[in-house]
XYZ file of N, CA, C and O in Angstrom:
320
model
N 157.777 74.174 -51.248
C 157.814 73.897 -52.990
C 156.041 73.811 -53.052
O 155.477 72.854 -52.360
N 155.224 74.644 -53.787
C 153.986 74.316 -54.150
C 153.736 73.133 -54.784
O 152.607 72.576 -55.130
N 154.864 72.630 -55.353
C 154.613 71.522 -56.517
C 154.894 70.054 -56.108
O 154.723 69.012 -56.383
N 155.216 70.164 -54.365
C 155.081 68.847 -53.511
C 153.912 68.566 -52.650
O 153.373 69.561 -52.271
N 153.371 67.499 -53.070
C 151.729 67.248 -52.630
C 151.729 67.556 -50.834
O 151.098 67.949 -50.763
N 153.143 67.068 -50.361
C 152.773 66.531 -48.955
C 153.025 68.186 -48.341
O 152.287 68.354 -47.525
N 153.533 69.174 -48.923
C 153.460 70.555 -48.574
C 152.201 71.156 -48.900
O 151.730 71.828 -48.201
N 151.177 70.923 -50.110
C 150.389 71.587 -49.806
C 149.521 70.874 -49.189
O 148.651 71.562 -48.637
N 149.391 69.423 -49.260
C 148.599 68.805 -47.805
C 148.683 69.625 -46.916
O 147.218 69.850 -45.961
N 149.541 70.156 -46.221
C 149.713 70.801 -45.053
C 149.696 72.534 -45.294
O 148.541 72.880 -43.880
N 150.014 73.046 -46.012
C 149.454 74.554 -46.059
C 147.988 74.547 -46.564
O 147.552 75.172 -46.824
N 147.343 73.561 -47.266
C 146.329 74.174 -48.235
C 145.014 74.416 -47.494
O 144.353 75.675 -47.508
N 144.843 74.083 -46.128
C 143.772 74.324 -44.926
C 143.987 76.080 -44.453
O 143.492 76.332 -44.420
N 145.042 76.524 -44.787
C 145.162 77.832 -44.498
C 145.176 78.624 -45.614
O 144.644 79.801 -45.328
N 145.859 78.295 -46.626
C 145.643 79.371 -47.921
C 144.526 78.977 -48.312
O 143.789 80.000 -49.200
N 143.263 78.085 -47.932
C 141.908 78.454 -48.432
C 141.129 78.248 -47.407
O 139.606 78.079 -47.682
N 141.609 78.846 -46.469
C 140.463 78.863 -45.519
C 138.959 80.526 -45.911
O 139.730 81.081 -46.210
N 137.962 79.823 -46.065
C 137.225 81.088 -46.583
C 137.427 82.569 -45.809
O 137.187 83.340 -45.781
N 137.301 82.565 -44.133
C 137.149 83.380 -43.481
C 138.890 84.004 -43.475
O 138.989 85.166 -43.501
N 139.938 83.352 -43.667
C 141.152 84.050 -44.167
C 140.961 85.043 -45.210
O 141.663 85.586 -45.070
N 140.779 84.206 -46.100
C 140.355 85.342 -47.281
C 139.390 86.471 -47.339
O 139.754 87.532 -47.502
N 138.181 86.418 -46.691
C 137.354 87.129 -46.487
C 137.840 88.480 -45.591
O 138.014 89.571 -45.959
N 138.907 88.377 -44.591
C 139.599 89.501 -44.238
C 140.642 89.539 -44.811
O 140.348 90.948 -44.944
N 141.362 89.050 -45.729
C 142.379 89.624 -46.636
C 141.419 90.377 -47.698
O 142.370 91.690 -47.902
N 140.226 89.959 -48.296
C 140.195 90.680 -49.239
C 139.022 92.308 -48.510
O 138.771 93.258 -49.370
N 139.049 92.243 -47.637
C 137.999 93.139 -46.531
C 138.809 94.613 -46.419
O 140.274 94.524 -46.496
N 138.364 95.406 -46.890
C 139.115 97.217 -46.632
C 138.020 98.279 -45.729
O 137.456 98.019 -46.334
N 138.752 98.828 -45.035
C 138.345 99.445 -44.342
C 138.776 100.632 -43.879
O 139.020 101.227 -42.527
N 140.430 100.735 -44.470
C 141.248 102.024 -45.029
C 142.290 101.757 -44.102
O 143.108 102.847 -43.493
N 142.291 100.151 -43.707
C 143.625 100.050 -42.945
C 144.026 98.605 -43.298
O 143.527 97.751 -43.458
N 144.795 98.273 -44.187
C 145.881 96.830 -44.610
C 146.127 95.859 -43.092
O 146.325 94.492 -43.301
N 146.127 96.428 -42.071
C 146.494 95.425 -41.286
C 147.959 95.941 -40.734
O 148.844 96.579 -41.243
N 148.197 95.562 -39.059
C 149.399 95.800 -38.858
C 150.038 94.833 -37.257
O 149.125 94.036 -36.809
N 151.490 94.479 -37.690
C 151.566 93.675 -36.206
C 151.306 94.245 -34.987
O 151.778 95.607 -35.195
N 150.973 93.886 -34.293
C 150.678 94.626 -32.684
C 151.665 93.726 -31.356
O 151.270 94.666 -30.622
N 152.291 92.695 -31.581
C 152.977 92.200 -30.728
C 153.631 91.012 -31.278
O 153.298 90.546 -32.360
N 155.109 90.998 -30.864
C 155.417 89.694 -31.302
C 156.816 89.152 -30.127
O 156.742 89.934 -29.128
N 157.045 88.129 -30.581
C 157.616 87.225 -29.294
C 159.296 87.545 -29.529
O 159.459 87.872 -30.476
N 159.720 87.481 -28.218
C 161.539 88.182 -28.015
C 162.559 87.219 -28.656
O 163.299 87.239 -28.847
N 161.310 85.851 -28.584
C 162.184 84.561 -28.967
C 162.527 84.728 -30.639
O 161.496 85.462 -31.805
N 163.802 84.777 -31.190
C 164.304 84.987 -32.417
C 164.672 83.600 -32.903
O 164.954 82.836 -32.500
N 164.300 83.220 -34.622
C 164.632 82.504 -35.226
C 165.300 82.882 -36.514
O 165.428 83.741 -37.038
N 166.569 82.064 -36.694
C 167.260 82.082 -38.154
C 165.990 82.159 -39.239
O 166.034 80.577 -39.259
N 166.599 82.631 -40.318
C 165.588 82.827 -41.114
C 166.936 82.634 -42.544
O 167.991 82.886 -42.449
N 166.934 81.119 -43.216
C 167.458 80.653 -43.776
C 166.835 81.631 -45.613
O 165.628 81.722 -45.926
N 168.288 81.996 -45.782
C 168.048 82.706 -46.761
C 168.193 82.266 -48.284
O 168.051 82.832 -49.588
N 168.556 80.782 -48.205
C 168.752 80.213 -49.458
C 170.079 80.118 -49.755
O 170.652 80.534 -49.323
N 170.210 79.070 -50.773
C 171.785 78.601 -51.096
C 172.154 80.273 -52.234
O 173.431 79.903 -52.326
N 171.108 80.864 -52.701
C 172.237 82.006 -53.635
C 172.174 83.023 -52.851
O 172.348 84.154 -53.620
N 171.983 83.283 -51.881
C 172.139 84.750 -50.742
C 173.831 84.797 -50.932
O 174.042 85.995 -50.929
N 174.705 83.671 -50.796
C 175.826 84.532 -50.670
C 175.898 84.966 -52.030
O 177.564 85.569 -51.726
N 175.501 84.656 -52.818
C 175.690 85.777 -54.404
C 175.467 87.236 -53.976
O 176.094 87.817 -55.222
N 175.083 87.496 -53.323
C 173.953 89.143 -53.171
C 175.048 89.433 -52.219
O 175.102 88.859 -50.990
N 175.929 90.749 -52.227
C 176.952 91.339 -51.074
C 176.237 91.631 -50.143
O 175.006 92.372 -50.681
N 176.437 91.535 -48.920
C 175.696 91.854 -48.169
C 174.613 91.201 -47.683
O 173.934 91.223 -46.364
N 174.114 90.387 -48.378
C 173.092 89.369 -47.633
C 173.299 88.101 -47.447
O 172.638 86.973 -47.221
N 174.601 87.876 -47.238
C 175.102 86.490 -46.529
C 174.897 86.507 -45.103
O 175.570 85.428 -44.223
N 175.309 87.540 -44.248
C 174.828 87.238 -43.017
C 173.560 86.980 -42.077
O 172.614 86.826 -43.041
N 173.537 86.437 -41.293
C 172.581 85.892 -40.148
C 171.486 86.717 -40.490
O 171.580 87.797 -40.002
N 170.351 85.991 -40.549
C 169.115 87.009 -40.577
C 168.012 86.749 -39.327
O 167.629 85.404 -39.841
N 167.105 86.969 -38.702
C 166.541 86.810 -37.447
C 164.879 87.526 -37.424
O 164.931 88.516 -37.798
N 163.899 86.611 -37.490
C 162.763 86.942 -37.326
C 162.306 86.506 -35.938
O 162.921 85.507 -35.140
N 161.157 87.355 -35.516
C 160.292 86.949 -34.336
C 159.579 85.561 -34.744
O 159.502 84.898 -35.554
N 160.370 84.784 -33.204
C 159.548 83.187 -33.488
C 157.845 82.986 -33.574
O 157.189 82.606 -34.395
N 157.173 84.301 -33.157
C 155.785 84.775 -33.637
C 155.230 85.715 -33.366
O 155.643 86.778 -32.917
N 154.571 86.106 -34.262
C 153.775 87.275 -34.278
C 152.159 87.558 -34.413
O 151.818 86.191 -34.905
N 151.668 88.313 -33.936
C 150.203 88.968 -33.718
C 149.716 89.915 -34.513
O 150.578 91.137 -34.615
N 149.083 90.093 -35.770
C 148.800 91.127 -36.664
C 147.028 91.080 -35.969
O 146.435 90.712 -35.631
N 146.915 92.566 -36.388
C 145.260 92.944 -36.596
C 144.912 93.570 -37.794
O 146.021 94.271 -38.372
N 143.875 93.418 -38.314
C 143.122 94.654 -39.044
C 141.470 95.092 -38.862
O 140.721 93.979 -38.351
N 141.635 96.375 -38.677
C 139.712 96.673 -38.751
C 139.273 95.922 -39.803
O 139.675 96.359 -41.111
N 137.945 96.041 -39.672
C 137.128 95.148 -40.584
C 135.852 96.409 -40.637
O 134.610 95.859 -40.907
N 136.068 97.295 -40.135
C 134.725 98.438 -39.917
C 134.478 99.049 -39.061
O 136.029 98.830 -37.817
N 133.771 99.705 -38.656
C 133.498 100.899 -37.739
C 133.881 99.870 -35.955
O 134.498 100.203 -35.126
N 133.164 98.498 -35.809
C 133.060 98.004 -34.724
C 133.342 96.731 -34.751
O 133.237 95.524 -34.136
N 134.162 96.140 -35.900
C 135.237 94.693 -36.012
C 136.377 94.725 -36.578
O 136.672 95.513 -37.068
N 137.329 94.205 -35.438
C 138.620 93.986 -35.904
C 138.686 92.516 -35.333
O 138.388 92.022 -34.972
N 139.912 92.178 -36.468
C 140.317 90.511 -36.752
C 141.833 90.844 -36.366
O 142.329 91.402 -36.469
N 141.989 89.647 -35.583
C 143.407 89.259 -34.614
C 143.816 88.241 -35.408
O 142.930 86.824 -35.190
N 144.688 87.706 -35.894
C 145.570 87.013 -36.251
C 147.029 86.210 -35.255
O 147.946 86.944 -35.450
């Protein structure tokens, strides 16, 4: 909830990070991709309305961590 000041205080350093914004805005022919992920899985909460959608009430799992790369030109690549 971005209207919650405590949540915003926690995430603001991430979403306002100038280096992350620069990587996001750079285009060198590729949008970036995951290249490695954890074998450990975490359940994803689909929210209170998920059961209203047919087929969306089953558990859904995501990797506990992922690593992404994005080329930023001929000699530079960013890893997150």
